[in-house]
Amino acid sequence: LAKTTQPISMDSYEGQEVNITCSHNNIATNDYITWYQQFPSQGPRFIIQGYKTKVTNEVASLFIPADRKSSTLSLPRVSLSDTAVYYCLSPGKSTFGDGTTLTVKP
Amino acid sequence: GAVVSQHPSRVICKSGTSVKIECRSLDFQATTMFWYRQFPKQSLMLMATSNEGSKATYEQGVEKDKFLINHASLTLSTLTVTSAHPEDSSFYICSARPRAYGYTFGSGTRLTVV
């Protein structure tokens, strides 16, 4: 199964906006893109989901271009507690990529 | 919202014994559940797909006889690690799809085999 591709790690500082991009070239026509957050020794937690264009909720925004081959998770004004691993996942494919380890520094 | 409950959260067992991990969908029915294994600082690796009322589908390289999966009802799937060895020590996570899109994950089970 084709996996998604993300940067392995990113560093940021408190209060900054963080954008994490995921490539999913083989996304199926009816697949949504979902992003998850995982803290150590916990199961992944849902952040946001979208099909195309832009979706926003209380914690993040998700941008998906017209070709849907990539998506960008945007975290506004991150805090230390946002330090975690972030995964993008296409529901049609239940396999995970390597995820992005985000480290937020004071 | 949809909740997946996983128990136990952590277990320590002796080498050679078997351990059962339960995964329950609390407020929805799940005909399919997924079992993952995660080693330290690595991503989740899909082990098998559990199907209610039928045999599980295992990913390549996963031993069916070692990781027994039972999905006897629409709300419960179990993973039994048989004859556990230290190399089976890992973090095991289950998930289900309460809607046509999106997965809900359990809180995970830390298995330590001594």
Coordinates of C-alpha atoms in Angstrom, one line a residue:
Chain A
L1 CA 0.0 0.0 0.0
A2 CA 1.3 3.5 -0.8
K3 CA 2.2 5.5 2.2
T4 CA 2.0 9.2 2.8
T5 CA 5.2 11.2 2.9
Q6 CA 5.9 13.9 5.5
P7 CA 9.0 15.7 6.8
I8 CA 10.6 13.6 9.6
S9 CA 10.9 16.5 12.1
M10 CA 10.2 20.2 12.5
D11 CA 11.1 22.7 15.2
S12 CA 9.2 25.7 16.2
Y13 CA 8.8 28.3 19.0
E14 CA 5.9 29.1 21.1
G15 CA 3.4 31.4 19.5
Q16 CA 4.5 30.6 15.9
E17 CA 2.3 29.2 13.2
V18 CA 3.4 25.7 12.0
N19 CA 2.6 24.2 8.7
I20 CA 3.2 20.5 8.0
T21 CA 2.8 19.2 4.5
C22 CA 1.9 15.6 3.5
S23 CA 2.2 14.1 0.1
H24 CA -0.3 11.5 -0.9
N25 CA 0.1 11.0 -4.6
N26 CA -2.1 7.9 -4.8
I27 CA -5.1 9.2 -3.0
A28 CA -8.4 7.6 -4.2
T29 CA -11.1 9.8 -5.6
N30 CA -13.4 9.2 -2.7
D31 CA -10.8 9.4 0.1
Y32 CA -10.7 12.0 2.8
I33 CA -7.4 13.2 4.4
T34 CA -7.2 13.0 8.1
W35 CA -4.6 14.3 10.4
Y36 CA -3.8 12.8 13.8
Q37 CA -1.7 13.8 16.8
Q38 CA 0.2 11.3 18.9
F39 CA 1.8 11.8 22.3
P40 CA 4.2 9.2 23.7
S41 CA 2.5 6.0 24.9
Q42 CA -0.9 7.2 23.7
G43 CA -3.1 6.3 20.7
P44 CA -3.3 8.8 17.9
R45 CA -5.9 11.5 18.4
F46 CA -8.0 13.1 15.6
I47 CA -7.2 16.6 14.7
I48 CA -8.9 17.5 11.5
Q49 CA -10.2 16.0 8.3
G50 CA -10.9 17.3 4.8
Y51 CA -11.6 16.4 1.2
K52 CA -10.6 19.5 -0.7
T53 CA -9.9 23.3 -0.4
K54 CA -9.8 24.5 3.2
V55 CA -11.2 23.2 6.5
T56 CA -10.9 24.9 9.8
N57 CA -11.8 23.8 13.3
E58 CA -10.9 25.1 16.8
V59 CA -7.4 23.7 16.8
A60 CA -6.1 23.6 13.2
S61 CA -6.7 24.3 9.5
L62 CA -6.3 21.9 6.7
F63 CA -5.4 23.0 3.1
I64 CA -5.9 20.6 0.2
P65 CA -5.1 21.8 -3.3
A66 CA -7.3 21.0 -6.3
D67 CA -5.2 18.0 -7.4
R68 CA -5.5 16.6 -3.8
K69 CA -2.0 15.1 -4.1
S70 CA -0.9 16.9 -0.9
S71 CA -2.3 18.5 2.1
T72 CA -1.0 21.0 4.7
L73 CA -1.9 21.0 8.3
S74 CA -1.7 24.5 9.9
L75 CA -1.4 24.9 13.6
P76 CA -1.8 28.5 14.7
R77 CA 0.2 29.9 17.6
V78 CA 1.7 26.6 18.9
S79 CA 2.4 26.0 22.5
L80 CA 4.8 23.6 24.3
S81 CA 1.9 21.1 24.6
D82 CA 1.7 20.8 20.9
T83 CA 5.0 18.9 20.9
A84 CA 4.0 15.5 19.4
V85 CA 4.1 13.4 16.3
Y86 CA 1.7 14.3 13.6
Y87 CA 0.4 11.9 11.0
C88 CA -1.6 12.3 7.9
L89 CA -3.7 9.4 6.9
S90 CA -5.9 8.6 4.0
P91 CA -8.8 6.5 5.3
G92 CA -8.9 4.3 2.3
K93 CA -5.4 3.2 3.3
S94 CA -5.1 2.3 7.0
T95 CA -1.3 2.3 6.8
F96 CA 0.7 5.1 8.4
G97 CA 3.7 7.0 7.1
D98 CA 6.5 8.0 9.3
G99 CA 4.8 11.1 10.7
T100 CA 6.4 14.4 11.6
T101 CA 7.8 15.0 15.0
L102 CA 7.1 18.6 16.0
T103 CA 9.1 20.1 18.8
V104 CA 8.0 23.4 20.2
K105 CA 10.6 25.3 22.1
P106 CA 10.0 28.1 24.6
Chain B
G1 CA -18.2 11.3 19.9
A2 CA -17.1 7.8 18.9
V3 CA -14.9 6.1 21.5
V4 CA -12.7 3.1 21.3
S5 CA -11.7 1.6 24.6
Q6 CA -8.7 -0.6 24.9
H7 CA -7.6 -2.7 27.9
P8 CA -5.3 -3.3 29.6
S9 CA -3.3 -0.1 29.3
R10 CA -0.2 -1.9 30.3
V11 CA 0.7 -5.5 31.0
I12 CA 3.8 -7.4 32.0
C13 CA 4.0 -11.1 31.4
K14 CA 6.5 -13.8 31.6
S15 CA 8.1 -15.2 28.5
G16 CA 6.1 -18.2 27.1
T17 CA 2.8 -17.0 28.4
S18 CA -0.2 -15.6 26.5
V19 CA -1.7 -12.1 26.8
K20 CA -5.1 -10.9 25.6
I21 CA -5.8 -7.3 24.7
E22 CA -9.4 -6.1 24.3
C23 CA -10.6 -3.4 22.0
R24 CA -14.2 -2.2 22.4
S25 CA -16.2 0.4 20.4
L26 CA -18.4 2.0 23.1
D27 CA -21.0 4.0 21.2
F28 CA -20.9 2.5 17.7
Q29 CA -20.8 -0.8 15.9
A30 CA -17.6 -1.8 14.2
T31 CA -17.6 -4.5 11.7
T32 CA -14.0 -3.9 11.1
M33 CA -11.2 -3.1 13.6
F34 CA -7.5 -2.6 13.0
W35 CA -4.6 -3.7 15.1
Y36 CA -1.3 -1.9 15.1
R37 CA 2.1 -2.3 16.7
Q38 CA 4.4 0.5 17.5
F39 CA 8.1 0.3 18.5
P40 CA 9.8 3.2 20.3
K41 CA 10.3 6.2 18.0
Q42 CA 8.7 4.4 15.1
S43 CA 5.4 4.8 13.3
L44 CA 2.4 2.6 13.7
M45 CA 2.6 -0.6 11.8
L46 CA -0.6 -2.3 10.7
M47 CA -0.6 -5.9 11.9
A48 CA -4.1 -7.1 10.9
T49 CA -7.6 -6.1 10.0
S50 CA -10.2 -7.7 12.3
N51 CA -13.6 -8.6 10.7
E52 CA -16.7 -9.3 12.7
G53 CA -17.8 -12.9 12.2
S54 CA -15.0 -13.9 9.9
K55 CA -11.2 -14.4 9.8
A56 CA -8.9 -11.6 10.3
T57 CA -6.7 -10.4 7.5
Y58 CA -3.0 -10.3 8.4
E59 CA -0.3 -8.1 6.9
Q60 CA 2.7 -9.7 5.3
G61 CA 5.2 -10.9 7.8
V62 CA 2.8 -11.0 10.8
E63 CA 2.4 -14.5 12.2
K64 CA -1.2 -15.6 12.4
D65 CA -0.6 -18.3 14.9
K66 CA 1.2 -15.9 17.2
F67 CA -1.2 -13.0 17.1
L68 CA -4.6 -14.5 17.4
I69 CA -7.5 -12.1 16.6
N70 CA -11.1 -12.7 17.4
H71 CA -13.9 -10.3 16.5
A72 CA -16.9 -12.1 17.9
S73 CA -19.3 -9.1 18.2
L74 CA -19.9 -5.8 16.6
T75 CA -18.3 -4.0 19.5
L76 CA -15.4 -6.2 20.6
S77 CA -12.2 -7.4 19.0
T78 CA -9.4 -9.1 20.9
L79 CA -5.7 -9.7 20.1
T80 CA -4.0 -12.5 21.9
V81 CA -0.2 -12.6 21.8
T82 CA 0.6 -16.3 22.3
S83 CA 3.8 -17.7 23.7
A84 CA 5.1 -14.2 24.2
H85 CA 8.8 -13.5 24.0
P86 CA 10.8 -10.3 24.8
E87 CA 10.9 -9.3 21.2
D88 CA 7.0 -9.1 21.3
S89 CA 7.3 -6.2 23.8
S90 CA 5.8 -3.2 22.1
F91 CA 2.9 -0.8 22.1
Y92 CA -0.2 -2.3 20.6
I93 CA -3.0 0.0 19.4
C94 CA -6.4 -0.8 18.0
S95 CA -8.7 1.4 15.9
A96 CA -12.1 1.4 14.2
R97 CA -13.9 3.6 11.7
P98 CA -17.2 4.9 13.2
R99 CA -18.0 6.8 10.0
A100 CA -17.3 6.3 6.4
Y101 CA -14.2 8.4 6.9
G102 CA -11.8 8.8 9.8
Y103 CA -10.4 6.4 12.4
T104 CA -10.8 6.4 16.1
F105 CA -8.0 4.9 18.1
G106 CA -7.7 3.2 21.4
S107 CA -5.4 4.4 24.1
G108 CA -2.9 1.6 23.4
T109 CA -1.5 -1.3 25.4
R110 CA 2.1 -1.4 26.6
L111 CA 3.2 -5.0 26.6
T112 CA 6.4 -5.9 28.3
V113 CA 7.6 -9.5 28.2
V114 CA 10.2 -10.5 30.8

